[in-house]
JSON list of C-alpha atoms in Angstrom, two decimals:
[
{"chain": "A", "resi": 1, "resn": "MET", "atom": "CA", "xyz": [46.00, 27.60, 2.86]},
{"chain": "A", "resi": 2, "resn": "THR", "atom": "CA", "xyz": [47.07, 28.44, -0.67]},
{"chain": "A", "resi": 3, "resn": "ASN", "atom": "CA", "xyz": [44.91, 28.14, -3.71]},
{"chain": "A", "resi": 4, "resn": "ALA", "atom": "CA", "xyz": [47.14, 25.32, -4.97]},
{"chain": "A", "resi": 5, "resn": "SER", "atom": "CA", "xyz": [46.08, 23.16, -2.04]},
{"chain": "A", "resi": 6, "resn": "LEU", "atom": "CA", "xyz": [42.40, 23.61, -2.71]},
{"chain": "A", "resi": 7, "resn": "PRO", "atom": "CA", "xyz": [40.55, 21.04, -4.85]},
{"chain": "A", "resi": 8, "resn": "PRO", "atom": "CA", "xyz": [39.47, 22.30, -8.28]},
{"chain": "A", "resi": 9, "resn": "ALA", "atom": "CA", "xyz": [35.92, 23.61, -8.33]},
{"chain": "A", "resi": 10, "resn": "GLY", "atom": "CA", "xyz": [34.94, 21.03, -10.93]},
{"chain": "A", "resi": 11, "resn": "GLY", "atom": "CA", "xyz": [36.37, 18.24, -8.79]},
{"chain": "A", "resi": 12, "resn": "ALA", "atom": "CA", "xyz": [34.47, 19.46, -5.74]},
{"chain": "A", "resi": 13, "resn": "ARG", "atom": "CA", "xyz": [31.22, 19.55, -7.69]},
{"chain": "A", "resi": 14, "resn": "SER", "atom": "CA", "xyz": [31.85, 16.04, -9.00]},
{"chain": "A", "resi": 15, "resn": "MET", "atom": "CA", "xyz": [32.47, 14.80, -5.45]},
{"chain": "A", "resi": 16, "resn": "LEU", "atom": "CA", "xyz": [29.20, 16.38, -4.30]},
{"chain": "A", "resi": 17, "resn": "ALA", "atom": "CA", "xyz": [27.32, 14.87, -7.23]},
{"chain": "A", "resi": 18, "resn": "ALA", "atom": "CA", "xyz": [28.80, 11.43, -6.50]},
{"chain": "A", "resi": 19, "resn": "ARG", "atom": "CA", "xyz": [27.76, 11.70, -2.84]},
{"chain": "A", "resi": 20, "resn": "ILE", "atom": "CA", "xyz": [24.22, 12.61, -3.92]},
{"chain": "A", "resi": 21, "resn": "ALA", "atom": "CA", "xyz": [24.16, 9.60, -6.28]},
{"chain": "A", "resi": 22, "resn": "VAL", "atom": "CA", "xyz": [25.27, 7.25, -3.49]},
{"chain": "A", "resi": 23, "resn": "GLY", "atom": "CA", "xyz": [22.86, 8.77, -0.98]},
{"chain": "A", "resi": 24, "resn": "SER", "atom": "CA", "xyz": [20.01, 8.50, -3.49]},
{"chain": "A", "resi": 25, "resn": "ALA", "atom": "CA", "xyz": [20.62, 4.80, -4.10]},
{"chain": "A", "resi": 26, "resn": "VAL", "atom": "CA", "xyz": [20.69, 4.06, -0.38]},
{"chain": "A", "resi": 27, "resn": "ALA", "atom": "CA", "xyz": [17.60, 6.19, 0.31]},
{"chain": "A", "resi": 28, "resn": "VAL", "atom": "CA", "xyz": [15.53, 4.54, -2.43]},
{"chain": "A", "resi": 29, "resn": "ALA", "atom": "CA", "xyz": [16.55, 1.06, -1.25]},
{"chain": "A", "resi": 30, "resn": "VAL", "atom": "CA", "xyz": [15.61, 1.89, 2.36]},
{"chain": "A", "resi": 31, "resn": "ILE", "atom": "CA", "xyz": [12.25, 3.37, 1.33]},
{"chain": "A", "resi": 32, "resn": "VAL", "atom": "CA", "xyz": [11.34, 0.38, -0.83]},
{"chain": "A", "resi": 33, "resn": "MET", "atom": "CA", "xyz": [12.28, -2.07, 1.93]},
{"chain": "A", "resi": 34, "resn": "ALA", "atom": "CA", "xyz": [10.27, -0.06, 4.45]},
{"chain": "A", "resi": 35, "resn": "LEU", "atom": "CA", "xyz": [7.24, -0.05, 2.16]},
{"chain": "A", "resi": 36, "resn": "HIS", "atom": "CA", "xyz": [7.07, -3.83, 2.37]},
{"chain": "A", "resi": 37, "resn": "ALA", "atom": "CA", "xyz": [6.13, -3.37, 6.03]},
{"chain": "A", "resi": 38, "resn": "ILE", "atom": "CA", "xyz": [4.16, -0.13, 5.63]},
{"chain": "A", "resi": 39, "resn": "ARG", "atom": "CA", "xyz": [1.98, -1.44, 2.80]},
{"chain": "A", "resi": 40, "resn": "PRO", "atom": "CA", "xyz": [1.55, -5.20, 3.26]},
{"chain": "A", "resi": 41, "resn": "GLU", "atom": "CA", "xyz": [-1.58, -5.17, 1.09]},
{"chain": "A", "resi": 42, "resn": "PHE", "atom": "CA", "xyz": [0.75, -5.24, -1.94]},
{"chain": "A", "resi": 43, "resn": "GLU", "atom": "CA", "xyz": [2.06, -8.80, -1.84]},
{"chain": "A", "resi": 44, "resn": "PRO", "atom": "CA", "xyz": [5.71, -8.53, -2.95]},
{"chain": "A", "resi": 45, "resn": "SER", "atom": "CA", "xyz": [5.75, -11.88, -4.75]},
{"chain": "A", "resi": 46, "resn": "TRP", "atom": "CA", "xyz": [3.53, -10.64, -7.59]},
{"chain": "A", "resi": 47, "resn": "ARG", "atom": "CA", "xyz": [2.77, -6.93, -7.08]},
{"chain": "A", "resi": 48, "resn": "PHE", "atom": "CA", "xyz": [5.13, -4.38, -8.61]},
{"chain": "A", "resi": 49, "resn": "ILE", "atom": "CA", "xyz": [7.12, -1.79, -6.67]},
{"chain": "A", "resi": 50, "resn": "SER", "atom": "CA", "xyz": [5.51, 1.05, -8.63]},
{"chain": "A", "resi": 51, "resn": "GLU", "atom": "CA", "xyz": [2.16, 0.03, -7.18]},
{"chain": "A", "resi": 52, "resn": "TYR", "atom": "CA", "xyz": [3.26, 1.43, -3.83]},
{"chain": "A", "resi": 53, "resn": "ALA", "atom": "CA", "xyz": [2.53, 4.87, -5.38]},
{"chain": "A", "resi": 54, "resn": "ILE", "atom": "CA", "xyz": [-1.20, 4.04, -5.41]},
{"chain": "A", "resi": 55, "resn": "GLY", "atom": "CA", "xyz": [-3.46, 5.30, -2.63]},
{"chain": "A", "resi": 56, "resn": "ASP", "atom": "CA", "xyz": [-3.17, 7.59, 0.39]},
{"chain": "A", "resi": 57, "resn": "LEU", "atom": "CA", "xyz": [0.38, 6.52, 1.24]},
{"chain": "A", "resi": 58, "resn": "GLY", "atom": "CA", "xyz": [1.44, 6.64, -2.37]},
{"chain": "A", "resi": 59, "resn": "TRP", "atom": "CA", "xyz": [3.43, 9.82, -1.75]},
{"chain": "A", "resi": 60, "resn": "ILE", "atom": "CA", "xyz": [6.17, 7.73, -0.12]},
{"chain": "A", "resi": 61, "resn": "MET", "atom": "CA", "xyz": [6.90, 5.80, -3.32]},
{"chain": "A", "resi": 62, "resn": "LYS", "atom": "CA", "xyz": [6.48, 8.94, -5.39]},
{"chain": "A", "resi": 63, "resn": "LEU", "atom": "CA", "xyz": [9.13, 10.57, -3.23]},
{"chain": "A", "resi": 64, "resn": "ALA", "atom": "CA", "xyz": [11.41, 7.58, -3.81]},
{"chain": "A", "resi": 65, "resn": "PHE", "atom": "CA", "xyz": [11.05, 8.02, -7.58]},
{"chain": "A", "resi": 66, "resn": "LEU", "atom": "CA", "xyz": [11.95, 11.69, -7.35]},
{"chain": "A", "resi": 67, "resn": "ILE", "atom": "CA", "xyz": [14.95, 10.93, -5.13]},
{"chain": "A", "resi": 68, "resn": "TRP", "atom": "CA", "xyz": [16.06, 8.35, -7.67]},
{"chain": "A", "resi": 69, "resn": "ALA", "atom": "CA", "xyz": [15.69, 10.93, -10.45]},
{"chain": "A", "resi": 70, "resn": "VAL", "atom": "CA", "xyz": [17.98, 13.31, -8.57]},
{"chain": "A", "resi": 71, "resn": "GLY", "atom": "CA", "xyz": [20.45, 10.49, -8.00]},
{"chain": "A", "resi": 72, "resn": "CYS", "atom": "CA", "xyz": [20.59, 9.55, -11.69]},
{"chain": "A", "resi": 73, "resn": "LEU", "atom": "CA", "xyz": [21.03, 13.20, -12.64]},
{"chain": "A", "resi": 74, "resn": "ALA", "atom": "CA", "xyz": [23.82, 13.60, -10.08]},
{"chain": "A", "resi": 75, "resn": "LEU", "atom": "CA", "xyz": [25.57, 10.43, -11.26]},
{"chain": "A", "resi": 76, "resn": "ALA", "atom": "CA", "xyz": [25.44, 11.59, -14.88]},
{"chain": "A", "resi": 77, "resn": "LEU", "atom": "CA", "xyz": [26.98, 14.93, -13.92]},
{"chain": "A", "resi": 78, "resn": "ALA", "atom": "CA", "xyz": [29.68, 13.25, -11.83]},
{"chain": "A", "resi": 79, "resn": "LEU", "atom": "CA", "xyz": [30.57, 10.88, -14.68]},
{"chain": "A", "resi": 80, "resn": "TRP", "atom": "CA", "xyz": [30.78, 13.48, -17.43]},
{"chain": "A", "resi": 81, "resn": "ARG", "atom": "CA", "xyz": [34.48, 14.20, -16.75]},
{"chain": "A", "resi": 82, "resn": "GLU", "atom": "CA", "xyz": [35.28, 10.51, -16.31]},
{"chain": "A", "resi": 83, "resn": "VAL", "atom": "CA", "xyz": [34.15, 9.30, -19.73]},
{"chain": "A", "resi": 84, "resn": "THR", "atom": "CA", "xyz": [35.96, 10.51, -22.83]},
{"chain": "A", "resi": 85, "resn": "ALA", "atom": "CA", "xyz": [34.98, 8.03, -25.54]},
{"chain": "A", "resi": 86, "resn": "TRP", "atom": "CA", "xyz": [31.71, 8.46, -27.41]},
{"chain": "A", "resi": 87, "resn": "PRO", "atom": "CA", "xyz": [30.06, 5.26, -26.02]},
{"chain": "A", "resi": 88, "resn": "GLY", "atom": "CA", "xyz": [30.52, 6.55, -22.48]},
{"chain": "A", "resi": 89, "resn": "ARG", "atom": "CA", "xyz": [29.21, 9.98, -23.38]},
{"chain": "A", "resi": 90, "resn": "LEU", "atom": "CA", "xyz": [26.20, 8.36, -25.03]},
{"chain": "A", "resi": 91, "resn": "GLY", "atom": "CA", "xyz": [25.66, 6.34, -21.85]},
{"chain": "A", "resi": 92, "resn": "VAL", "atom": "CA", "xyz": [25.70, 9.52, -19.77]},
{"chain": "A", "resi": 93, "resn": "ALA", "atom": "CA", "xyz": [23.14, 11.06, -22.14]},
{"chain": "A", "resi": 94, "resn": "VAL", "atom": "CA", "xyz": [20.92, 7.99, -21.71]},
{"chain": "A", "resi": 95, "resn": "LEU", "atom": "CA", "xyz": [21.30, 8.26, -17.94]},
{"chain": "A", "resi": 96, "resn": "LEU", "atom": "CA", "xyz": [20.19, 11.89, -18.12]},
{"chain": "A", "resi": 97, "resn": "LEU", "atom": "CA", "xyz": [17.15, 10.78, -20.12]},
{"chain": "A", "resi": 98, "resn": "VAL", "atom": "CA", "xyz": [16.40, 8.20, -17.42]},
{"chain": "A", "resi": 99, "resn": "ALA", "atom": "CA", "xyz": [16.60, 10.90, -14.76]},
{"chain": "A", "resi": 100, "resn": "PHE", "atom": "CA", "xyz": [14.02, 13.02, -16.56]},
{"chain": "A", "resi": 101, "resn": "ALA", "atom": "CA", "xyz": [11.78, 10.00, -17.21]},
{"chain": "A", "resi": 102, "resn": "LEU", "atom": "CA", "xyz": [11.76, 9.14, -13.50]},
{"chain": "A", "resi": 103, "resn": "VAL", "atom": "CA", "xyz": [10.05, 12.46, -12.70]},
{"chain": "A", "resi": 104, "resn": "PRO", "atom": "CA", "xyz": [6.71, 11.76, -14.47]},
{"chain": "A", "resi": 105, "resn": "ALA", "atom": "CA", "xyz": [7.04, 8.11, -13.42]},
{"chain": "A", "resi": 106, "resn": "GLY", "atom": "CA", "xyz": [7.05, 9.36, -9.84]},
{"chain": "A", "resi": 107, "resn": "LEU", "atom": "CA", "xyz": [4.42, 12.05, -10.18]},
{"chain": "A", "resi": 108, "resn": "PHE", "atom": "CA", "xyz": [1.92, 9.78, -11.93]},
{"chain": "A", "resi": 109, "resn": "ALA", "atom": "CA", "xyz": [1.00, 6.49, -10.24]},
{"chain": "A", "resi": 110, "resn": "MET", "atom": "CA", "xyz": [0.73, 3.34, -12.29]},
{"chain": "A", "resi": 111, "resn": "ASP", "atom": "CA", "xyz": [-2.52, 1.44, -12.55]},
{"chain": "A", "resi": 112, "resn": "PRO", "atom": "CA", "xyz": [-2.76, -1.77, -10.51]},
{"chain": "A", "resi": 113, "resn": "VAL", "atom": "CA", "xyz": [-1.47, -4.81, -12.39]},
{"chain": "A", "resi": 114, "resn": "THR", "atom": "CA", "xyz": [-4.94, -6.26, -11.89]},
{"chain": "A", "resi": 115, "resn": "ALA", "atom": "CA", "xyz": [-6.60, -3.40, -13.81]},
{"chain": "A", "resi": 116, "resn": "ARG", "atom": "CA", "xyz": [-8.62, -4.37, -16.88]},
{"chain": "A", "resi": 117, "resn": "PRO", "atom": "CA", "xyz": [-8.10, -2.50, -20.18]},
{"chain": "A", "resi": 118, "resn": "GLU", "atom": "CA", "xyz": [-11.21, -0.38, -19.60]},
{"chain": "A", "resi": 119, "resn": "GLU", "atom": "CA", "xyz": [-9.86, 0.65, -16.17]},
{"chain": "A", "resi": 120, "resn": "VAL", "atom": "CA", "xyz": [-6.64, 2.18, -17.51]},
{"chain": "A", "resi": 121, "resn": "THR", "atom": "CA", "xyz": [-6.19, 5.80, -16.36]},
{"chain": "A", "resi": 122, "resn": "THR", "atom": "CA", "xyz": [-4.29, 8.75, -17.80]},
{"chain": "A", "resi": 123, "resn": "SER", "atom": "CA", "xyz": [-1.96, 8.61, -14.81]},
{"chain": "A", "resi": 124, "resn": "GLY", "atom": "CA", "xyz": [-1.25, 4.96, -15.47]},
{"chain": "A", "resi": 125, "resn": "MET", "atom": "CA", "xyz": [-0.55, 5.62, -19.15]},
{"chain": "A", "resi": 126, "resn": "ILE", "atom": "CA", "xyz": [1.92, 8.41, -18.35]},
{"chain": "A", "resi": 127, "resn": "HIS", "atom": "CA", "xyz": [3.66, 6.17, -15.84]},
{"chain": "A", "resi": 128, "resn": "ALA", "atom": "CA", "xyz": [3.83, 3.34, -18.38]},
{"chain": "A", "resi": 129, "resn": "ILE", "atom": "CA", "xyz": [5.32, 5.58, -21.09]},
{"chain": "A", "resi": 130, "resn": "SER", "atom": "CA", "xyz": [7.90, 6.95, -18.64]},
{"chain": "A", "resi": 131, "resn": "SER", "atom": "CA", "xyz": [8.78, 3.42, -17.56]},
{"chain": "A", "resi": 132, "resn": "MET", "atom": "CA", "xyz": [9.38, 2.43, -21.18]},
{"chain": "A", "resi": 133, "resn": "ILE", "atom": "CA", "xyz": [12.19, 4.99, -21.15]},
{"chain": "A", "resi": 134, "resn": "GLY", "atom": "CA", "xyz": [13.56, 4.55, -17.65]},
{"chain": "A", "resi": 135, "resn": "VAL", "atom": "CA", "xyz": [13.43, 0.78, -17.18]},
{"chain": "A", "resi": 136, "resn": "PRO", "atom": "CA", "xyz": [15.45, -0.23, -20.27]},
{"chain": "A", "resi": 137, "resn": "GLY", "atom": "CA", "xyz": [17.45, 3.00, -20.12]},
{"chain": "A", "resi": 138, "resn": "ILE", "atom": "CA", "xyz": [19.48, 2.11, -17.05]},
{"chain": "A", "resi": 139, "resn": "PRO", "atom": "CA", "xyz": [20.91, -1.18, -18.44]},
{"chain": "A", "resi": 140, "resn": "ILE", "atom": "CA", "xyz": [21.86, 0.62, -21.66]},
{"chain": "A", "resi": 141, "resn": "ALA", "atom": "CA", "xyz": [23.51, 3.46, -19.75]},
{"chain": "A", "resi": 142, "resn": "ALA", "atom": "CA", "xyz": [25.22, 1.06, -17.35]},
{"chain": "A", "resi": 143, "resn": "MET", "atom": "CA", "xyz": [26.81, -1.02, -20.10]},
{"chain": "A", "resi": 144, "resn": "LEU", "atom": "CA", "xyz": [27.94, 1.94, -22.19]},
{"chain": "A", "resi": 145, "resn": "ILE", "atom": "CA", "xyz": [29.35, 3.85, -19.23]},
{"chain": "A", "resi": 146, "resn": "SER", "atom": "CA", "xyz": [30.99, 0.92, -17.45]},
{"chain": "A", "resi": 147, "resn": "SER", "atom": "CA", "xyz": [32.72, -0.49, -20.53]},
{"chain": "A", "resi": 148, "resn": "SER", "atom": "CA", "xyz": [33.94, 2.98, -21.48]},
{"chain": "A", "resi": 149, "resn": "LEU", "atom": "CA", "xyz": [35.29, 3.72, -18.01]},
{"chain": "A", "resi": 150, "resn": "TRP", "atom": "CA", "xyz": [37.66, 0.79, -17.68]},
{"chain": "A", "resi": 151, "resn": "ARG", "atom": "CA", "xyz": [38.73, 0.82, -21.34]},
{"chain": "A", "resi": 152, "resn": "THR", "atom": "CA", "xyz": [39.61, 4.52, -21.61]},
{"chain": "A", "resi": 153, "resn": "ASN", "atom": "CA", "xyz": [40.40, 5.60, -18.05]},
{"chain": "A", "resi": 154, "resn": "SER", "atom": "CA", "xyz": [43.30, 3.84, -16.32]},
{"chain": "A", "resi": 155, "resn": "VAL", "atom": "CA", "xyz": [42.01, 4.86, -12.88]},
{"chain": "A", "resi": 156, "resn": "TRP", "atom": "CA", "xyz": [38.99, 2.63, -13.44]},
{"chain": "A", "resi": 157, "resn": "THR", "atom": "CA", "xyz": [40.82, -0.38, -14.88]},
{"chain": "A", "resi": 158, "resn": "PRO", "atom": "CA", "xyz": [41.41, -2.03, -11.45]},
{"chain": "A", "resi": 159, "resn": "HIS", "atom": "CA", "xyz": [37.66, -1.81, -10.80]},
{"chain": "A", "resi": 160, "resn": "ARG", "atom": "CA", "xyz": [36.68, -3.51, -14.06]},
{"chain": "A", "resi": 161, "resn": "PHE", "atom": "CA", "xyz": [35.07, -6.52, -12.37]},
{"chain": "A", "resi": 162, "resn": "ALA", "atom": "CA", "xyz": [32.92, -4.48, -9.96]},
{"chain": "A", "resi": 163, "resn": "ILE", "atom": "CA", "xyz": [31.54, -2.08, -12.53]},
{"chain": "A", "resi": 164, "resn": "MET", "atom": "CA", "xyz": [31.05, -4.67, -15.26]},
{"chain": "A", "resi": 165, "resn": "ALA", "atom": "CA", "xyz": [29.49, -7.28, -12.95]},
{"chain": "A", "resi": 166, "resn": "THR", "atom": "CA", "xyz": [26.89, -4.82, -11.70]},
{"chain": "A", "resi": 167, "resn": "ALA", "atom": "CA", "xyz": [26.33, -3.44, -15.22]},
{"chain": "A", "resi": 168, "resn": "HIS", "atom": "CA", "xyz": [25.71, -6.93, -16.62]},
{"chain": "A", "resi": 169, "resn": "ALA", "atom": "CA", "xyz": [23.38, -7.67, -13.70]},
{"chain": "A", "resi": 170, "resn": "THR", "atom": "CA", "xyz": [21.12, -4.79, -14.81]},
{"chain": "A", "resi": 171, "resn": "TRP", "atom": "CA", "xyz": [20.41, -6.16, -18.26]},
{"chain": "A", "resi": 172, "resn": "VAL", "atom": "CA", "xyz": [20.28, -9.80, -17.17]},
{"chain": "A", "resi": 173, "resn": "SER", "atom": "CA", "xyz": [17.62, -9.00, -14.56]},
{"chain": "A", "resi": 174, "resn": "PHE", "atom": "CA", "xyz": [15.73, -6.80, -17.05]},
{"chain": "A", "resi": 175, "resn": "VAL", "atom": "CA", "xyz": [15.65, -9.52, -19.71]},
{"chain": "A", "resi": 176, "resn": "ALA", "atom": "CA", "xyz": [14.72, -12.21, -17.18]},
{"chain": "A", "resi": 177, "resn": "MET", "atom": "CA", "xyz": [11.80, -10.16, -15.87]},
{"chain": "A", "resi": 178, "resn": "ASN", "atom": "CA", "xyz": [10.46, -9.41, -19.34]},
{"chain": "A", "resi": 179, "resn": "ILE", "atom": "CA", "xyz": [10.68, -13.03, -20.45]},
{"chain": "A", "resi": 180, "resn": "TYR", "atom": "CA", "xyz": [8.89, -14.15, -17.30]},
{"chain": "A", "resi": 181, "resn": "VAL", "atom": "CA", "xyz": [6.21, -11.45, -17.56]},
{"chain": "A", "resi": 182, "resn": "ALA", "atom": "CA", "xyz": [5.60, -12.35, -21.22]},
{"chain": "A", "resi": 183, "resn": "TRP", "atom": "CA", "xyz": [5.17, -15.99, -20.20]},
{"chain": "A", "resi": 184, "resn": "VAL", "atom": "CA", "xyz": [2.77, -15.05, -17.38]},
{"chain": "A", "resi": 185, "resn": "LEU", "atom": "CA", "xyz": [0.63, -12.92, -19.66]},
{"chain": "A", "resi": 186, "resn": "SER", "atom": "CA", "xyz": [0.55, -15.53, -22.41]},
{"chain": "A", "resi": 187, "resn": "THR", "atom": "CA", "xyz": [-0.32, -18.44, -20.14]},
{"chain": "A", "resi": 188, "resn": "SER", "atom": "CA", "xyz": [-2.48, -16.81, -17.46]},
{"chain": "A", "resi": 189, "resn": "GLY", "atom": "CA", "xyz": [-3.81, -13.75, -19.21]},
{"chain": "A", "resi": 190, "resn": "GLY", "atom": "CA", "xyz": [-2.84, -11.56, -16.27]},
{"chain": "A", "resi": 191, "resn": "PHE", "atom": "CA", "xyz": [-0.95, -11.27, -13.00]},
{"chain": "A", "resi": 192, "resn": "ASN", "atom": "CA", "xyz": [-1.98, -13.25, -9.94]},
{"chain": "A", "resi": 193, "resn": "SER", "atom": "CA", "xyz": [-0.60, -14.65, -6.70]},
{"chain": "A", "resi": 194, "resn": "GLU", "atom": "CA", "xyz": [0.56, -17.86, -8.37]},
{"chain": "A", "resi": 195, "resn": "HIS", "atom": "CA", "xyz": [3.40, -16.05, -10.13]},
{"chain": "A", "resi": 196, "resn": "TRP", "atom": "CA", "xyz": [6.62, -14.34, -9.00]},
{"chain": "A", "resi": 197, "resn": "SER", "atom": "CA", "xyz": [6.62, -11.26, -11.20]},
{"chain": "A", "resi": 198, "resn": "GLY", "atom": "CA", "xyz": [6.96, -9.03, -8.14]},
{"chain": "A", "resi": 199, "resn": "TRP", "atom": "CA", "xyz": [10.18, -10.67, -7.00]},
{"chain": "A", "resi": 200, "resn": "LEU", "atom": "CA", "xyz": [11.72, -10.27, -10.45]},
{"chain": "A", "resi": 201, "resn": "ASN", "atom": "CA", "xyz": [10.63, -6.63, -10.49]},
{"chain": "A", "resi": 202, "resn": "ARG", "atom": "CA", "xyz": [12.38, -6.13, -7.15]},
{"chain": "A", "resi": 203, "resn": "LEU", "atom": "CA", "xyz": [15.48, -7.87, -8.48]},
{"chain": "A", "resi": 204, "resn": "VAL", "atom": "CA", "xyz": [15.59, -5.41, -11.37]},
{"chain": "A", "resi": 205, "resn": "VAL", "atom": "CA", "xyz": [15.37, -2.43, -9.02]},
{"chain": "A", "resi": 206, "resn": "ALA", "atom": "CA", "xyz": [18.03, -3.96, -6.74]},
{"chain": "A", "resi": 207, "resn": "THR", "atom": "CA", "xyz": [20.51, -4.43, -9.60]},
{"chain": "A", "resi": 208, "resn": "TYR", "atom": "CA", "xyz": [19.88, -0.90, -10.89]},
{"chain": "A", "resi": 209, "resn": "LEU", "atom": "CA", "xyz": [20.52, 0.60, -7.47]},
{"chain": "A", "resi": 210, "resn": "ALA", "atom": "CA", "xyz": [23.56, -1.66, -6.94]},
{"chain": "A", "resi": 211, "resn": "TRP", "atom": "CA", "xyz": [25.19, -0.37, -10.13]},
{"chain": "A", "resi": 212, "resn": "GLN", "atom": "CA", "xyz": [24.49, 3.24, -9.14]},
{"chain": "A", "resi": 213, "resn": "LEU", "atom": "CA", "xyz": [25.88, 2.63, -5.66]},
{"chain": "A", "resi": 214, "resn": "VAL", "atom": "CA", "xyz": [29.05, 0.87, -6.87]},
{"chain": "A", "resi": 215, "resn": "VAL", "atom": "CA", "xyz": [29.87, 3.49, -9.51]},
{"chain": "A", "resi": 216, "resn": "GLY", "atom": "CA", "xyz": [29.12, 6.33, -7.10]},
{"chain": "A", "resi": 217, "resn": "CYS", "atom": "CA", "xyz": [31.33, 4.87, -4.38]},
{"chain": "A", "resi": 218, "resn": "LEU", "atom": "CA", "xyz": [34.16, 4.24, -6.83]},
{"chain": "A", "resi": 219, "resn": "LEU", "atom": "CA", "xyz": [33.86, 7.81, -8.07]},
{"chain": "A", "resi": 220, "resn": "LEU", "atom": "CA", "xyz": [34.37, 9.05, -4.52]},
{"chain": "A", "resi": 221, "resn": "MET", "atom": "CA", "xyz": [37.27, 6.67, -3.89]},
{"chain": "A", "resi": 222, "resn": "ASN", "atom": "CA", "xyz": [39.04, 7.58, -7.12]},
{"chain": "A", "resi": 223, "resn": "ARG", "atom": "CA", "xyz": [38.58, 11.31, -6.56]},
{"chain": "A", "resi": 224, "resn": "ARG", "atom": "CA", "xyz": [40.15, 11.08, -3.08]},
{"chain": "A", "resi": 225, "resn": "ARG", "atom": "CA", "xyz": [43.22, 9.35, -4.51]},
{"chain": "A", "resi": 226, "resn": "ARG", "atom": "CA", "xyz": [43.90, 12.07, -7.05]}
]
């Protein structure tokens, strides 16, 4: 086999990074779904996914956060050659920031949503600060990257609907959850079993992972065609 028939080293690394991004999205989704059965004490209708990191079995959710961090980092690296316009590059930078924010979010468990102000812990505060970066960061990165891909890279133009639909789903779910949570806190003064905050939280995570999965799979498909 001649050197001309071998894939460029950069292309091979991008393929590996894309595979890691896809595998990460699938792994996190499987872990979260499994935790619904493993930890039934956290009622999914109103308890948040991050709460699975609390307690003796919390390491499972913490592992999921770290896997997700690796996946976001890998996706950012795989996309760096794909985006050429500054909005896309900015989106990749935001995605890298999300990846780093997911590490402390995973290492430090959040406080229960039922915790009173005087019960707030240092771990919970670190998780909350990290979440303020990671949670809104993915919709920002998704919109910047997705719009840049199909506008400036002809290979991605046929996939405009898939990448933009999943990108829009990230911010729509994020906004919907925040509006609902604000309403819950203003009317009830706290979270309880009468509300559906947990389902909206799970919808947010599902749309984030869906965008990562779609973009990662399209990266692999486009690379194979070149």
